[in-house]
Short mmCIF file of C-alpha atoms and ligand atoms in Angstrom, two decimals:
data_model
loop_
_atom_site.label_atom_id
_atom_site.label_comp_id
_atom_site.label_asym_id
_atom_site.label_seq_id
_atom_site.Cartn_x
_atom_site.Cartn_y
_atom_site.Cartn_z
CA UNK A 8 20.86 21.25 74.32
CA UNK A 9 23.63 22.75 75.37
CA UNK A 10 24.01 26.06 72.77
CA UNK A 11 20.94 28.51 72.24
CA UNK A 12 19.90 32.11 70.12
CA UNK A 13 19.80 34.61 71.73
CA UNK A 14 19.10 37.88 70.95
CA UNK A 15 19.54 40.64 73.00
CA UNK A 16 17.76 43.94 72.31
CA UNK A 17 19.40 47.33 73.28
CA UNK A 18 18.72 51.32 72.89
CA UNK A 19 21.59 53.59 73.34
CA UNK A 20 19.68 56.03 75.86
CA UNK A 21 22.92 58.17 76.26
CA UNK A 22 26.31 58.11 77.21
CA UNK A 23 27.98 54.35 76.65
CA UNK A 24 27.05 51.93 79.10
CA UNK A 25 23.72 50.35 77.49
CA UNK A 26 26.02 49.12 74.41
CA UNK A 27 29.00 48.68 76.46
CA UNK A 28 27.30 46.17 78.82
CA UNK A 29 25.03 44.66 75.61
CA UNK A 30 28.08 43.97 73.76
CA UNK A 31 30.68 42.93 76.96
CA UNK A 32 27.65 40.20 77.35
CA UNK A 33 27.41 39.26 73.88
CA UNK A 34 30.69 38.60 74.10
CA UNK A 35 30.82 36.54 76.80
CA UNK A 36 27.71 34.53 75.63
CA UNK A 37 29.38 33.92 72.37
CA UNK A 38 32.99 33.24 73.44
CA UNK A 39 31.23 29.79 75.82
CA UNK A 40 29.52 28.73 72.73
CA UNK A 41 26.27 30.56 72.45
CA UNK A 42 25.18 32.33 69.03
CA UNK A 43 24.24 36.05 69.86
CA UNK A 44 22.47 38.49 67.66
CA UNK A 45 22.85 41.99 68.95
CA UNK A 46 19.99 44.52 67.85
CA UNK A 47 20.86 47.95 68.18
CA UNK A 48 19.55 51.48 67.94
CA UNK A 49 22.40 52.94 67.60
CA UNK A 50 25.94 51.08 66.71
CA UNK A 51 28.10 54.23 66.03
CA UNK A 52 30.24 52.99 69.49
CA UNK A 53 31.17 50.14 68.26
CA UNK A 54 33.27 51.57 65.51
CA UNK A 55 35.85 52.36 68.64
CA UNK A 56 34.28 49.83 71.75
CA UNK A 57 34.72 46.76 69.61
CA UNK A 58 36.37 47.48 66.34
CA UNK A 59 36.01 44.28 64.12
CA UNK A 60 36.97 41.76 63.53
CA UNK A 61 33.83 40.37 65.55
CA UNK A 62 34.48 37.29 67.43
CA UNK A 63 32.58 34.08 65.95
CA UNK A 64 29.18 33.30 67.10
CA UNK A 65 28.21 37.37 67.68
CA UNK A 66 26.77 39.11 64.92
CA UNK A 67 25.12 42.87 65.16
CA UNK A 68 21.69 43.75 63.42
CA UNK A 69 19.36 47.20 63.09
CA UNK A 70 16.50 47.58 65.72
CA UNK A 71 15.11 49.32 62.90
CA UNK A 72 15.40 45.98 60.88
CA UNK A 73 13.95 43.81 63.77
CA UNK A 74 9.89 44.49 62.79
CA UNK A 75 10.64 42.62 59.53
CA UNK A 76 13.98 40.24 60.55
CA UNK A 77 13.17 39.01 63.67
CA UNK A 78 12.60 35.41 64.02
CA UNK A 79 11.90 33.69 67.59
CA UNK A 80 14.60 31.74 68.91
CA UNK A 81 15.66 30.25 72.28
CA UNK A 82 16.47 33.30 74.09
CA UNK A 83 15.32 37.20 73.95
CA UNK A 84 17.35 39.43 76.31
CA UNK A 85 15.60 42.77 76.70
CA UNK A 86 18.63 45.27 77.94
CA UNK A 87 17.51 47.61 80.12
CA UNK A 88 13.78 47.61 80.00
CA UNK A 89 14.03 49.08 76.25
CA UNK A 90 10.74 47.88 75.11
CA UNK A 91 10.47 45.43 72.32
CA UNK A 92 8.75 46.16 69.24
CA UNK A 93 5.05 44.97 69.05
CA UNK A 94 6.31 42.84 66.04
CA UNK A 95 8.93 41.21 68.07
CA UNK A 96 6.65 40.30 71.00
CA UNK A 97 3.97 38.75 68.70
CA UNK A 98 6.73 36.45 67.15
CA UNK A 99 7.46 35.17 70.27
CA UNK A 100 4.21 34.93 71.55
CA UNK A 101 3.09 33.28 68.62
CA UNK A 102 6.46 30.59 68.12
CA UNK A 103 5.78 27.08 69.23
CA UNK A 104 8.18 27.38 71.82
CA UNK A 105 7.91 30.24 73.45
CA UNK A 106 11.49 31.96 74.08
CA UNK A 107 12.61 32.42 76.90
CA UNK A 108 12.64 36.37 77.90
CA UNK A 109 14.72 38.06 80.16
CA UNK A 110 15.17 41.41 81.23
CA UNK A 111 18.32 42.57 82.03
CA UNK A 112 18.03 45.12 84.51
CA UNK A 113 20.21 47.96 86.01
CA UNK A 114 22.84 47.30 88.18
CA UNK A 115 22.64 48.34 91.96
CA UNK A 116 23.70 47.17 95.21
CA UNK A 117 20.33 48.07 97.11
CA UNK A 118 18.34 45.75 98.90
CA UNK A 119 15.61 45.18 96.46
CA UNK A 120 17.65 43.70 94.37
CA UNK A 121 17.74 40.32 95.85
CA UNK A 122 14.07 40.66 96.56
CA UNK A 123 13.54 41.02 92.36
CA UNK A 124 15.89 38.73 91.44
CA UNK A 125 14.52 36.58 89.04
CA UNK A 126 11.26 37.64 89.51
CA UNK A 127 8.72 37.17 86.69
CA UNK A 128 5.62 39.11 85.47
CA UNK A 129 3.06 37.29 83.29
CA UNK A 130 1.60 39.17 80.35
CA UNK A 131 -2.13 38.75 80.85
CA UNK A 132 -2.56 41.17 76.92
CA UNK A 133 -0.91 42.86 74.14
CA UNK A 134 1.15 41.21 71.87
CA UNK A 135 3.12 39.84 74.36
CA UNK A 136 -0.04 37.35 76.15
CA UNK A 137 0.42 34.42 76.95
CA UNK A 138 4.50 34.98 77.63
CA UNK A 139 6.32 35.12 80.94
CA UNK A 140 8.79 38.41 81.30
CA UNK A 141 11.73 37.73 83.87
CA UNK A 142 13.66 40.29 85.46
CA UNK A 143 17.49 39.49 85.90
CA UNK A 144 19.37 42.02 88.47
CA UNK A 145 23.10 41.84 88.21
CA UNK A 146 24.31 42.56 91.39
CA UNK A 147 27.00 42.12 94.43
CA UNK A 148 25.73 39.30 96.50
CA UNK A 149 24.65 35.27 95.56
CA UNK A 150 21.10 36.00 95.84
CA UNK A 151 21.56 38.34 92.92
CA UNK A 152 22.72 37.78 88.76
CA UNK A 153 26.13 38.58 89.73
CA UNK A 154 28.64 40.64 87.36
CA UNK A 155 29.94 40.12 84.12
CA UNK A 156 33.61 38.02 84.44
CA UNK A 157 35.17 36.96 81.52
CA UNK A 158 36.17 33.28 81.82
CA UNK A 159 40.02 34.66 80.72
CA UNK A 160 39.57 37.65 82.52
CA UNK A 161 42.72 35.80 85.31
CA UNK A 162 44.57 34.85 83.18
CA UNK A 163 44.35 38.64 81.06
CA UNK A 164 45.27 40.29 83.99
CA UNK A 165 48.18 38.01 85.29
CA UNK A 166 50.22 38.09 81.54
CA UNK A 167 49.23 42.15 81.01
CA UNK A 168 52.56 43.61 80.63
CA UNK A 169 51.40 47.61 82.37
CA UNK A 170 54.88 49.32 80.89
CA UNK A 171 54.94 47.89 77.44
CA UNK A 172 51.07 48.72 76.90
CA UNK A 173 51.10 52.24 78.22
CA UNK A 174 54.35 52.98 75.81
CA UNK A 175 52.62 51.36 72.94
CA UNK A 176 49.69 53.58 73.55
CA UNK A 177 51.34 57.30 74.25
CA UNK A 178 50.52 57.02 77.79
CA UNK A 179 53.75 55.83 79.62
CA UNK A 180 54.52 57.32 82.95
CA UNK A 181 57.73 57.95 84.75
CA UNK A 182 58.47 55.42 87.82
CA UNK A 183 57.72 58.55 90.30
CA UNK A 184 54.13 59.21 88.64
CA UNK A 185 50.94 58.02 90.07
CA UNK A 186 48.68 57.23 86.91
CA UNK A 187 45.18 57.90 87.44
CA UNK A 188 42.37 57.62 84.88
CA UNK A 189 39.62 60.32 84.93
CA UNK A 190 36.29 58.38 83.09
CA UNK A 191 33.37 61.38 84.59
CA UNK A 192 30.45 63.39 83.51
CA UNK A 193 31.74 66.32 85.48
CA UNK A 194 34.70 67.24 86.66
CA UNK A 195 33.28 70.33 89.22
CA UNK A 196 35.66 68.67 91.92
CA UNK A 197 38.85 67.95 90.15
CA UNK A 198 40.31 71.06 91.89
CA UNK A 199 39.89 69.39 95.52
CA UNK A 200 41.04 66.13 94.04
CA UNK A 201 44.07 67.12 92.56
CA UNK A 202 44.82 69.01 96.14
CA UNK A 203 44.58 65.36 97.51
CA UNK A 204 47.10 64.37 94.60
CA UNK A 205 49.76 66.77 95.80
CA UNK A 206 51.75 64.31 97.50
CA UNK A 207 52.98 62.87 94.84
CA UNK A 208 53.74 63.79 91.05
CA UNK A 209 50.61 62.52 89.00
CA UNK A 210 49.69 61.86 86.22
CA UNK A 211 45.85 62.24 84.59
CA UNK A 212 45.01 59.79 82.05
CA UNK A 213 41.73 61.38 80.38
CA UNK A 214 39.31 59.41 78.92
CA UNK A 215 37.72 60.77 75.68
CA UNK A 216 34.72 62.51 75.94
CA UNK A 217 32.26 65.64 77.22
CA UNK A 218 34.55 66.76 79.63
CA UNK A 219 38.46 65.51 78.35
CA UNK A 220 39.00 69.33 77.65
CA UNK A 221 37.94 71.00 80.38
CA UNK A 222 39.34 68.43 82.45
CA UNK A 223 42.84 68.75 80.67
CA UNK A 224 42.43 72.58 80.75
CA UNK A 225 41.94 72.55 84.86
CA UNK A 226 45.01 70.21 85.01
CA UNK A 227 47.18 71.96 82.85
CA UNK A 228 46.43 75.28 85.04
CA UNK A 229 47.24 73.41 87.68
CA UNK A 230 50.87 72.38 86.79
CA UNK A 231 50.65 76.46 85.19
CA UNK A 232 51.01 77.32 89.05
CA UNK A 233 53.75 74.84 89.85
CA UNK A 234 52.00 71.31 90.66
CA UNK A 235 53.53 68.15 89.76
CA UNK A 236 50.74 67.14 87.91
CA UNK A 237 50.15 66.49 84.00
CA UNK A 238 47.77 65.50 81.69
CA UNK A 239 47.23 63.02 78.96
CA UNK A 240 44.33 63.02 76.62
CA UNK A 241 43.36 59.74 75.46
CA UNK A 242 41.63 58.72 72.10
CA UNK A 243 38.42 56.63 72.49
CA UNK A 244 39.76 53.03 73.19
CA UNK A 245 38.67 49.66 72.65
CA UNK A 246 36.58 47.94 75.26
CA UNK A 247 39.94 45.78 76.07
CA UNK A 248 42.47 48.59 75.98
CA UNK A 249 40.00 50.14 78.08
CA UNK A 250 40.36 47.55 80.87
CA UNK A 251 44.38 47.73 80.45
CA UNK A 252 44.49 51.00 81.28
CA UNK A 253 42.74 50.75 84.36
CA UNK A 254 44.77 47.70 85.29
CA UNK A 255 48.06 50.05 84.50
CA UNK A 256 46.80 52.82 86.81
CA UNK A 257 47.11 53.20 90.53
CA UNK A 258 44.10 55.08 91.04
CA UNK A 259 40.82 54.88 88.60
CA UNK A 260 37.83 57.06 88.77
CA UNK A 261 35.20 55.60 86.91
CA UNK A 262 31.27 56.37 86.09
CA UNK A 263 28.06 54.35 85.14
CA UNK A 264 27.84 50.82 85.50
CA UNK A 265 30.15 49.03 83.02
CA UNK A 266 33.32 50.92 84.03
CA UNK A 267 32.24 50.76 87.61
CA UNK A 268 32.83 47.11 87.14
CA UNK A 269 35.47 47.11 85.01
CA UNK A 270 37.34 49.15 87.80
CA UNK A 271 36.31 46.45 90.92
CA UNK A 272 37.66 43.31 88.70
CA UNK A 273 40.88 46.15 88.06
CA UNK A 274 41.42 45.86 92.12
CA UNK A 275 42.90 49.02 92.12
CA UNK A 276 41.35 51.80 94.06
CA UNK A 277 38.66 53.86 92.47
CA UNK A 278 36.64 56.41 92.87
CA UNK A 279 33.15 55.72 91.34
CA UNK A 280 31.06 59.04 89.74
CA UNK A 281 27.56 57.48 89.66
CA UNK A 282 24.95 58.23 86.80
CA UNK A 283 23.02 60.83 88.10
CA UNK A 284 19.07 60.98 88.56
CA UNK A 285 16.43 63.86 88.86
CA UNK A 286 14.78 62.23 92.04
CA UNK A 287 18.37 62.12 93.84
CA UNK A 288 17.88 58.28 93.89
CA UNK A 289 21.20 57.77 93.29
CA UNK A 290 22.62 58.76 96.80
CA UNK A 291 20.56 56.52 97.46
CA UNK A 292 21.95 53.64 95.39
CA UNK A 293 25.72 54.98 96.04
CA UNK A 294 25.44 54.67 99.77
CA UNK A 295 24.57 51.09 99.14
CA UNK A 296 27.35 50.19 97.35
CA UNK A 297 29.72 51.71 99.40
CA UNK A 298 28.26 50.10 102.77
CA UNK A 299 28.84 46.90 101.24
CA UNK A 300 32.65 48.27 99.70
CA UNK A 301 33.57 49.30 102.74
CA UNK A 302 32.60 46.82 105.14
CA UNK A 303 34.79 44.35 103.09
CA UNK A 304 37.77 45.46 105.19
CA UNK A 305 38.22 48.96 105.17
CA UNK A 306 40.33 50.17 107.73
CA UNK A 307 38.25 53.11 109.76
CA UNK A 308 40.46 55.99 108.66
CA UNK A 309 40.25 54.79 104.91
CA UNK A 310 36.30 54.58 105.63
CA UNK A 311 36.61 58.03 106.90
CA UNK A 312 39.10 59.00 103.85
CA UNK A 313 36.91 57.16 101.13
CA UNK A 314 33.28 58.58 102.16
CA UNK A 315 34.54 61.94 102.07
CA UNK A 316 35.86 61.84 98.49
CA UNK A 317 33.39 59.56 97.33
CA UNK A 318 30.64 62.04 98.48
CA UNK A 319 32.42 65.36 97.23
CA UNK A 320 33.45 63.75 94.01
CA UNK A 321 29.40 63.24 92.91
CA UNK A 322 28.99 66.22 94.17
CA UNK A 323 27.24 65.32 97.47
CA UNK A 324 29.18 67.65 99.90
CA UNK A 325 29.89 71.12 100.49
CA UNK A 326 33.11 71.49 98.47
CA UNK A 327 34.20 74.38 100.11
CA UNK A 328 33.30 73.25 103.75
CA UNK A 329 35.32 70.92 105.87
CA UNK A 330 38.89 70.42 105.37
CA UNK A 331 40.83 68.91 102.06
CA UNK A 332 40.22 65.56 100.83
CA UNK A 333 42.61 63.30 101.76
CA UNK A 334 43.44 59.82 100.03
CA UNK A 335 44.07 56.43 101.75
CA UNK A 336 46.93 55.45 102.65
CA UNK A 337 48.14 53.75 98.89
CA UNK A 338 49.13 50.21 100.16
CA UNK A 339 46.04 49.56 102.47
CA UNK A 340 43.33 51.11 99.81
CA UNK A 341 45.32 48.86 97.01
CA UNK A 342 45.21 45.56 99.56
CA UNK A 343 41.49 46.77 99.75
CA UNK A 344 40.66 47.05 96.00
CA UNK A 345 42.29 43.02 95.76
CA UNK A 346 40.50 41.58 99.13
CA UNK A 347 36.98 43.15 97.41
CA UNK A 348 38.12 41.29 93.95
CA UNK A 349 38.30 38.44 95.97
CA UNK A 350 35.47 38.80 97.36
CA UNK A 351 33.88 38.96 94.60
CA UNK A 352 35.11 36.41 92.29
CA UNK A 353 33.42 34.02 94.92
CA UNK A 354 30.25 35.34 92.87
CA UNK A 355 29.06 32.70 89.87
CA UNK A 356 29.27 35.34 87.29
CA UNK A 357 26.47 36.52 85.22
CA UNK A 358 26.90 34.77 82.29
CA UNK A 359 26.90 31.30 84.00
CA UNK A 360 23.94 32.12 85.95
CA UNK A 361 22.31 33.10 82.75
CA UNK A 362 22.87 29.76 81.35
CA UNK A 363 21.79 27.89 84.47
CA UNK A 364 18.72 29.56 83.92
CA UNK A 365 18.16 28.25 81.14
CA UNK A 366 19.25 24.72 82.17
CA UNK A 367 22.89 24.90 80.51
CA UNK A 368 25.78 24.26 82.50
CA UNK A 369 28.13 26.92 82.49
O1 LIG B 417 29.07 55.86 79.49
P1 LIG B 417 28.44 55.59 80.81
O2 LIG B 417 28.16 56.74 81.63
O3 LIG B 417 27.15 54.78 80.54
C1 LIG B 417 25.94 54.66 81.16
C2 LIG B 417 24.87 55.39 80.45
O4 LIG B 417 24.83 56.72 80.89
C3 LIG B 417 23.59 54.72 80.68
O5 LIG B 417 22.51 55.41 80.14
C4 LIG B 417 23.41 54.49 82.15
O6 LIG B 417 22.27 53.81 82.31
C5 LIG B 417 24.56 53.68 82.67
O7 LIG B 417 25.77 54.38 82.45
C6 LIG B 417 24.45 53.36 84.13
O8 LIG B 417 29.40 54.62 81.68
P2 LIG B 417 29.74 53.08 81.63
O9 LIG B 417 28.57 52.28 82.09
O10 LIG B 417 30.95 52.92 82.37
O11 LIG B 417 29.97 52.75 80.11
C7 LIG B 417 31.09 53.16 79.40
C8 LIG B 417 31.48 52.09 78.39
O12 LIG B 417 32.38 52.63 77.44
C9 LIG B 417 32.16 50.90 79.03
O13 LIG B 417 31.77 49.71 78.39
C10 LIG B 417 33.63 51.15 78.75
C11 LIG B 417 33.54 51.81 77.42
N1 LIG B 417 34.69 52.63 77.03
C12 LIG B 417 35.61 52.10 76.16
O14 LIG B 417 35.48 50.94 75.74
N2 LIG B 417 36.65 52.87 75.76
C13 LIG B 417 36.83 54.15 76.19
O15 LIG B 417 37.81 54.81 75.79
C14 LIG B 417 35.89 54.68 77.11
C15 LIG B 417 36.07 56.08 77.64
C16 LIG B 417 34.82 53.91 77.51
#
């Protein structure tokens, strides 16, 4: 059988990226012919992500509602680790065929990721016995889920139109600017950054959110004291506007995991602010992505240029030691951001190796 149920379970723990990747999946699953039900803690996003409309095939539902609702199908996706309801994992223990369940697990381009790949971890009690849990890692390398690619996601890119879209959304730029978007959870560094910006006239494309007004208030100062540099405030945008205007900008600095993505398939350069953890792990998990990032042919004194930002930017370096940040040179960072596109789209994408999995062809 070639289409299946799934249903993918999520929690909104904070921020956007647990219903941003849910639903970008969803999505996917349902545009190649699956039928997704989405169950949600919290759906509020959606309102601006995904505005309906909803495509055919994808249909949301309360987590609340899920004890009572639920029915076993072919397919439970649990986002994230979020813990399924006890109701919910006696269904599916108890359904004559067992669904299959995966769990969808953060995305990181450490080592253990290829070791846990597809990994699976019998339940030997609770409501769950009997069933097999498997662990799905997206990731950067075949031995790993891969990353969410929309089958049009080409052909998107190659008709976008960057002038007439930032015009028809109060974000046009003159020929001289350099657009940036600023998607971050803090914005301690945007003084050193917008040093490194001086070259050029810029401007800041601000994504809604915690920081948009501080962020707009340290820019506006900025251009108070005579730098070419402006700021835009932008309303909360759909999950496809949200990819045009990193497509339309030369430089994007992105957070989290979804945007992070969204950014690489963008093949502009980018700056990524990781989501940050009490144990420090993630220096841990940001010097792995950028080993592999780099080593896809980075010239040294981008390397050099890169690390240095990358670093201060999450907040990893003295910013008042060591002298200012300094971009990449523009044309060998962009023909960087396109060789690591490249590079990737060699990857089977996550949604196909989901349905291989489960025995469908993609
Ligand atoms: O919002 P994020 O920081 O999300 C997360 C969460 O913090 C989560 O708990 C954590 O585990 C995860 O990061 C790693 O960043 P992210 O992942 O980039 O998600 C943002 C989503 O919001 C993404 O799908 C893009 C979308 N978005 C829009 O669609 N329109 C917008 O205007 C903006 C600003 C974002």
């Amino acid at each position: 059988m070639r289409n299946k149920t799934w249903d993918v379970f999520c929690q909104v723990i904070d921020n956007h990226g647990d219903i941003g990747v849910c639903w970008r999946l969803g999505r996917d699953l349902a545009a190649r012919g699956q039928a997704v039900r989405l169950w949600l803690d919290d759906a509020s996003a959606l309102r601006w992500m995904a505005p309906e409309p909803w495509p055919a095939g994808l249909s949301v539902h309360r987590w609340a509602d899920a004890a009572s609702q639920f029915q076993s199908a072919d397919v439970v996706i649990e986002a994230f680790g979020c813990n399924l309801p006890d109701e919910v994992l006696a269904r599916m223990a108890q359904a004559p065929h067992a669904p299959c369940w995966i769990n969808l697990e953060y995305l990181s381009a450490e080592a253990y990721v290829e070791r846990s790949h597809l990994l699976k971890s019998p339940q030997f009690n609770g409501p769950a016995q009997g069933l097999n849990k498997h662990f799905f890692y997206p990731g950067f390398t075949p031995r790993t889920g891969g990353l969410i690619r929309e089958s049009n996601l080409a052909r998107r890119q190659s008709e976008f139109q960057a002038q007439a879209w930032s015009l028809a959304h109060q974000c046009a730029s003159a020929p001289e600017e350099r657009r940036v978007t600023l998607f971050a959870y803090q914005v301690h560094a945007l003084p050193q950054l917008l040093q490194a910006l001086a070259d050029r006239p810029s401007v800041i494309l601000v994504c809604s959110g915690a920081v948009q007004a501080e962020a707009r208030q340290m820019i506006e100062n900025r251009r108070a004291s005579g730098a070419a540099v402006r700021a835009v405030a932008l309303p909360y945008l759909p999950q496809d506007d949200f990819d045009h205007l990193l497509w339309s900008s030369d430089l994007n600095l992105v957070r989290g995991e979804d945007s992070f993505v969204r950014a690489q398939w963008a093949a502009k350069p980018m700056v990524w602010q990781i989501y940050p953890q009490s144990d420090m792990a993630h220096r841990t998990k940001l010097e792995a992505f950028l080993a592999h990032w780099l080593a896809a042919g980075a010239e040294p004194d981008m390397v050099a240029d890169w690390r240095r930002l990358w670093l201060g930017w999450n907040g990893f370096e003295d910013l008042q030691a060591g002298p200012p940040w300094r971009l990449p040179d523009a044309a060998q960072a962009l023909l960087h951001a396109k060789k690591w596109r490249e590079h990737l789209s060699l990857q089977t994408d996550l949604s196909t190796q989901l349905l291989h999995f489960l025995g469908i062809s993609g």
